[in-house]
Short mmCIF file of C-alpha atoms in Angstrom, two decimals:
data_model
loop_
_atom_site.label_atom_id
_atom_site.label_comp_id
_atom_site.label_asym_id
_atom_site.label_seq_id
_atom_site.Cartn_x
_atom_site.Cartn_y
_atom_site.Cartn_z
CA MET K 1 -5.51 -134.41 69.09
CA VAL K 2 -5.83 -130.55 68.77
CA THR K 3 -3.10 -130.01 71.34
CA TYR K 4 -0.73 -132.45 69.43
CA LEU K 5 -1.60 -130.55 66.15
CA PHE K 6 -0.81 -127.34 67.79
CA ILE K 7 2.49 -128.53 69.19
CA LEU K 8 3.43 -129.67 65.74
CA PHE K 9 2.43 -126.47 63.93
CA ALA K 10 4.03 -124.41 66.82
CA LEU K 11 7.43 -126.26 66.48
CA LEU K 12 7.12 -125.98 62.53
CA SER K 13 6.60 -122.29 62.63
CA ILE K 14 9.39 -121.45 65.25
CA ALA K 15 11.80 -123.62 63.21
CA SER K 16 11.00 -122.17 59.95
CA ALA K 17 11.10 -118.62 61.51
CA ILE K 18 14.59 -119.34 62.71
CA GLY K 19 15.27 -120.60 59.30
CA VAL K 20 14.17 -117.30 57.76
CA VAL K 21 16.61 -115.41 60.01
CA LEU K 22 19.59 -117.74 59.73
CA ASN K 23 19.60 -118.84 56.17
CA LYS K 24 22.29 -117.33 53.76
CA SER K 25 20.37 -117.23 50.74
CA ALA K 26 17.37 -114.91 50.29
CA VAL K 27 15.58 -117.43 48.10
CA ASN K 28 15.80 -120.20 50.84
CA SER K 29 14.62 -117.43 53.35
CA ALA K 30 11.62 -116.82 51.28
CA LEU K 31 10.88 -120.67 51.14
CA PHE K 32 11.19 -120.84 54.87
CA LEU K 33 8.77 -117.78 55.31
CA VAL K 34 6.27 -119.89 53.14
CA VAL K 35 6.56 -122.69 55.53
CA ASN K 36 6.14 -120.40 58.33
CA LEU K 37 2.84 -118.77 56.98
CA VAL K 38 1.27 -122.28 56.28
CA ALA K 39 2.09 -123.31 59.87
CA LEU K 40 0.35 -120.18 61.01
CA ALA K 41 -2.55 -120.77 58.79
CA GLY K 42 -2.87 -124.40 60.48
CA ILE K 43 -2.91 -122.74 63.86
CA TYR K 44 -5.58 -120.48 62.59
CA LEU K 45 -7.54 -123.59 61.46
CA LEU K 46 -7.22 -125.05 64.88
CA LEU K 47 -8.40 -121.95 66.39
CA GLN K 48 -11.61 -122.11 64.14
CA ALA K 49 -10.77 -119.19 62.08
CA GLN K 50 -11.40 -120.69 58.84
CA PHE K 51 -11.82 -117.63 56.83
CA LEU K 52 -8.55 -116.22 57.95
CA ALA K 53 -6.89 -119.47 57.26
CA VAL K 54 -7.74 -119.42 53.51
CA ILE K 55 -7.09 -115.96 53.30
CA GLN K 56 -3.54 -116.33 54.89
CA LEU K 57 -2.82 -119.04 52.28
CA LEU K 58 -4.18 -116.95 49.31
CA VAL K 59 -2.78 -113.67 50.33
CA TYR K 60 0.28 -114.32 52.04
CA ALA K 61 1.64 -117.79 50.85
CA GLY K 62 0.33 -116.98 47.50
CA ALA K 63 0.38 -113.31 46.31
CA ILE K 64 2.93 -111.76 48.69
CA MET K 65 5.42 -114.45 48.60
CA VAL K 66 5.40 -114.76 44.90
CA LEU K 67 6.20 -110.83 44.95
CA PHE K 68 8.82 -111.35 47.17
CA LEU K 69 10.34 -114.22 44.95
CA PHE K 70 10.01 -112.19 41.79
CA VAL K 71 11.99 -109.33 43.48
CA ILE K 72 14.73 -111.40 44.79
CA MET K 73 15.11 -112.92 41.07
CA LEU K 74 14.85 -109.64 39.67
CA LEU K 75 17.80 -108.22 41.76
CA ASN K 76 20.04 -111.25 41.05
CA LEU K 77 21.38 -111.41 44.81
CA ASP K 78 24.27 -113.38 45.72
CA ASN K 79 24.56 -114.86 49.01
CA GLU K 80 25.83 -112.82 51.72
CA GLU K 81 28.18 -115.28 53.61
CA ASN K 82 31.03 -112.67 53.61
CA ILE K 83 29.02 -110.44 55.39
CA PHE K 84 27.56 -112.75 57.74
CA ASN K 85 30.87 -113.54 59.51
CA LYS K 86 31.69 -110.05 60.39
CA PHE K 87 30.10 -107.94 63.15
CA ARG K 88 29.89 -110.11 66.12
CA PHE K 89 29.19 -106.81 68.13
CA ARG K 90 25.88 -106.54 66.19
CA TYR K 91 24.75 -110.14 67.07
CA GLY K 92 25.28 -109.31 70.69
CA VAL K 93 23.23 -106.41 70.73
CA ALA K 94 20.56 -107.88 68.52
CA PHE K 95 20.36 -111.06 71.01
CA ILE K 96 20.31 -108.95 74.12
CA VAL K 97 17.66 -106.86 72.62
CA GLY K 98 15.62 -109.92 71.75
CA ILE K 99 16.07 -111.52 75.03
CA VAL K 100 14.75 -108.48 76.70
CA ILE K 101 11.63 -108.29 74.51
CA LEU K 102 10.86 -111.85 74.82
CA ALA K 103 11.26 -111.54 78.68
CA GLN K 104 9.12 -108.54 78.69
CA LEU K 105 6.29 -110.23 76.76
CA LEU K 106 6.46 -113.44 78.60
CA TYR K 107 6.58 -111.73 81.92
CA SER K 108 3.53 -109.61 81.16
CA LEU K 109 1.90 -112.97 79.88
CA GLY K 110 2.84 -114.74 83.07
CA SER K 111 1.34 -112.13 85.35
CA TRP K 112 -2.01 -112.31 83.46
CA THR K 113 -2.24 -116.12 82.80
CA ASP K 114 -4.68 -116.90 85.66
CA THR K 115 -7.25 -114.70 84.24
CA LEU K 116 -7.17 -115.73 80.79
CA PRO K 117 -10.43 -117.15 79.26
CA ALA K 118 -11.19 -120.71 78.06
CA VAL K 119 -11.95 -121.50 74.33
CA SER K 120 -15.37 -119.78 73.73
CA PRO K 121 -17.68 -122.13 71.89
CA LYS K 122 -19.08 -119.19 69.99
CA MET K 123 -16.08 -119.04 67.87
CA ALA K 124 -17.50 -122.04 65.47
CA GLN K 125 -20.02 -119.58 64.42
CA VAL K 126 -17.70 -116.51 64.38
CA GLY K 127 -14.86 -117.65 62.29
CA THR K 128 -16.79 -118.59 58.77
CA VAL K 129 -17.00 -116.69 55.84
CA GLN K 130 -20.57 -115.94 56.30
CA ALA K 131 -20.01 -114.45 59.84
CA VAL K 132 -17.08 -112.23 58.60
CA GLY K 133 -18.98 -111.12 55.43
CA ASN K 134 -22.04 -110.22 57.52
CA VAL K 135 -19.95 -107.79 59.86
CA LEU K 136 -17.60 -106.76 57.16
CA PHE K 137 -20.30 -105.40 54.65
CA THR K 138 -22.45 -103.81 57.36
CA HIS K 139 -20.61 -102.43 60.30
CA TYR K 140 -17.08 -102.33 58.76
CA LEU K 141 -18.28 -101.24 55.20
CA LEU K 142 -16.57 -97.83 55.41
CA PRO K 143 -13.14 -99.19 56.39
CA PHE K 144 -13.63 -102.04 53.80
CA GLU K 145 -14.07 -99.33 51.18
CA VAL K 146 -10.98 -97.34 52.44
CA THR K 147 -8.93 -100.48 52.03
CA ALA K 148 -9.83 -100.78 48.38
CA ILE K 149 -8.30 -96.88 48.06
CA LEU K 150 -5.38 -98.01 49.93
CA LEU K 151 -4.64 -101.03 47.65
CA THR K 152 -5.12 -98.86 44.69
CA ALA K 153 -2.76 -96.15 46.11
CA ALA K 154 -0.32 -98.88 46.98
CA VAL K 155 -0.39 -100.41 43.27
CA VAL K 156 -0.12 -97.05 41.76
CA GLY K 157 2.73 -96.02 44.15
CA ALA K 158 4.61 -99.10 43.44
CA LEU K 159 4.47 -98.49 39.92
CA LEU K 160 5.72 -95.22 40.08
CA VAL K 161 8.52 -95.79 42.46
CA ALA K 162 9.70 -98.79 40.66
CA GLN K 163 9.60 -97.61 37.04
CA ARG K 164 12.49 -96.61 35.05
CA LYS K 165 13.16 -92.90 34.68
CA ILE K 166 11.20 -91.57 31.60
CA GLN K 167 13.43 -89.85 29.12
CA THR K 168 12.01 -86.54 28.75
CA LYS K 169 12.31 -84.91 25.27
CA GLU K 170 13.81 -81.49 25.19
CA MET L 1 -5.05 -125.62 73.55
CA GLN L 2 -4.55 -122.74 76.27
CA LEU L 3 -4.49 -119.13 75.28
CA SER L 4 -1.32 -118.54 76.95
CA TRP L 5 0.49 -121.06 74.83
CA LEU L 6 -0.61 -119.20 71.68
CA LEU L 7 0.50 -115.92 73.19
CA ALA L 8 3.69 -117.43 74.25
CA LEU L 9 4.28 -118.77 70.68
CA SER L 10 3.42 -115.35 69.23
CA ALA L 11 6.00 -113.71 71.66
CA VAL L 12 8.80 -116.08 70.50
CA LEU L 13 7.91 -115.51 66.70
CA PHE L 14 7.86 -111.76 67.23
CA THR L 15 11.45 -112.07 68.98
CA ILE L 16 12.75 -113.99 66.12
CA GLY L 17 11.49 -111.30 63.68
CA VAL L 18 13.15 -108.57 65.79
CA ILE L 19 16.30 -110.36 66.04
CA GLY L 20 16.22 -111.11 62.16
CA VAL L 21 15.59 -107.36 61.58
CA LEU L 22 18.73 -106.40 63.57
CA ILE L 23 21.11 -108.90 62.44
CA ARG L 24 20.37 -109.37 58.66
CA ARG L 25 21.76 -106.91 56.33
CA ASN L 26 19.99 -107.83 53.25
CA ALA L 27 17.01 -105.66 52.88
CA ILE L 28 14.65 -108.23 51.42
CA VAL L 29 15.33 -110.60 54.30
CA VAL L 30 14.86 -107.71 56.74
CA PHE L 31 11.42 -107.29 55.10
CA MET L 32 10.66 -110.81 55.35
CA CYS L 33 11.38 -110.42 59.16
CA VAL L 34 9.04 -107.62 59.39
CA GLU L 35 6.30 -109.90 57.73
CA LEU L 36 7.07 -112.46 60.75
CA MET L 37 6.47 -109.88 63.16
CA LEU L 38 3.27 -108.91 61.51
CA ASN L 39 2.24 -112.46 61.57
CA ALA L 40 3.09 -112.95 65.14
CA VAL L 41 0.80 -110.01 65.95
CA ASN L 42 -1.89 -111.45 63.76
CA LEU L 43 -1.68 -114.73 65.67
CA THR L 44 -2.21 -112.92 69.00
CA LEU L 45 -5.40 -111.19 67.42
CA VAL L 46 -6.63 -114.31 66.15
CA ALA L 47 -6.13 -116.21 69.39
CA PHE L 48 -8.05 -113.45 71.43
CA SER L 49 -10.66 -113.39 69.03
CA SER L 50 -11.24 -117.05 69.11
CA HIS L 51 -10.93 -117.32 72.93
CA PHE L 52 -13.65 -114.66 73.34
CA GLY L 53 -15.73 -115.60 70.40
CA ASP L 54 -15.69 -111.98 69.33
CA ILE L 55 -15.42 -111.40 65.50
CA ASN L 56 -13.76 -108.01 65.85
CA GLY L 57 -10.37 -109.50 66.06
CA THR L 58 -10.91 -111.60 63.00
CA ILE L 59 -11.87 -108.33 61.08
CA LEU L 60 -8.89 -106.54 62.29
CA VAL L 61 -6.53 -109.20 61.08
CA PHE L 62 -8.48 -109.06 57.72
CA PHE L 63 -7.52 -105.15 57.45
CA SER L 64 -3.95 -105.80 58.94
CA LEU L 65 -3.62 -108.30 56.07
CA CYS L 66 -4.70 -105.65 53.39
CA VAL L 67 -2.19 -103.32 55.05
CA ALA L 68 0.54 -105.77 54.99
CA ALA L 69 -0.06 -106.60 51.17
CA SER L 70 0.00 -102.85 50.14
CA GLU L 71 3.03 -102.49 52.40
CA ALA L 72 4.75 -105.38 50.71
CA ALA L 73 4.20 -103.95 47.27
CA VAL L 74 5.58 -100.59 48.08
CA GLY L 75 8.30 -101.77 50.13
CA LEU L 76 9.68 -104.05 47.23
CA ALA L 77 9.31 -101.38 44.91
CA ILE L 78 11.44 -99.05 47.02
CA ILE L 79 13.93 -101.80 47.21
CA ILE L 80 14.02 -102.23 43.36
CA ALA L 81 14.50 -98.35 42.96
CA ILE L 82 17.33 -98.35 45.46
CA PHE L 83 18.92 -101.23 43.84
CA ARG L 84 18.67 -99.39 40.41
CA ASN L 85 20.50 -96.52 41.97
CA ASN L 86 22.98 -98.27 44.38
CA LEU L 87 23.40 -101.77 42.71
CA SER L 88 23.18 -103.26 46.23
CA VAL L 89 20.38 -103.98 48.70
CA ASP L 90 22.87 -104.28 51.58
CA ILE L 91 21.29 -101.78 54.13
CA GLY L 92 24.94 -101.05 55.35
CA LYS L 93 25.75 -99.44 52.17
CA ILE L 94 22.49 -97.50 51.80
CA ASN L 95 23.59 -94.30 53.52
CA LEU L 96 22.27 -91.38 51.48
CA LEU L 97 20.26 -90.27 54.25
CA ARG L 98 22.62 -90.89 56.94
CA TRP L 99 23.68 -88.13 59.27
#
């Protein structure tokens, strides 16, 4: 059962990732990315990382994708079909680079695949909100607080960068 | 569900993200492909965390999510600023810093 669900989610995520890359309209790309994120959240659930699955849905598929869609609609983009037909050379280079990276990753994976461990039964206790909170608020407290500073700086920086130029009075 | 299958899925997603960054010219779609790559790496971390029963990988994915959120906010703000000056988000036309 878990294997079939994994195959389903894996195919869904790969198909939606290809959809993100190959779609002409930016809005459709963003919606395909939402499908990809939901499929990955499903895989996280299969791996018994419940907290991360929920966070993935809330933060990525909720907040970040709403931000993306807002920006796409703010900028009033047109489809890029006229751009998409040129530059065959770019496609060749891109696919060669992609195949090289995939071959490297799969080769390094294949040489280690005998030594990989089986699923640890401990994960059922490790992936819950309680377990994550226990570690996050004790051992990782300082990085957690630094994250707060990082998010504040990001919000202030985004506002500063994106605001219109203020007219200075002489 | 073998760990190697998860890692292979992550490698495939990462590669699709790389190809997307290389062939697309819309800055927002390039950004989405970067998010794809981030997610692929997150999947690797969760897979290892799950298979070793170790919580540190999960925590690392949590922090990586925070960084991705702030990166998305700042990156989209930069895209808006470029669009104001340039009236385009085509990365072929953004050549102010080009050598």
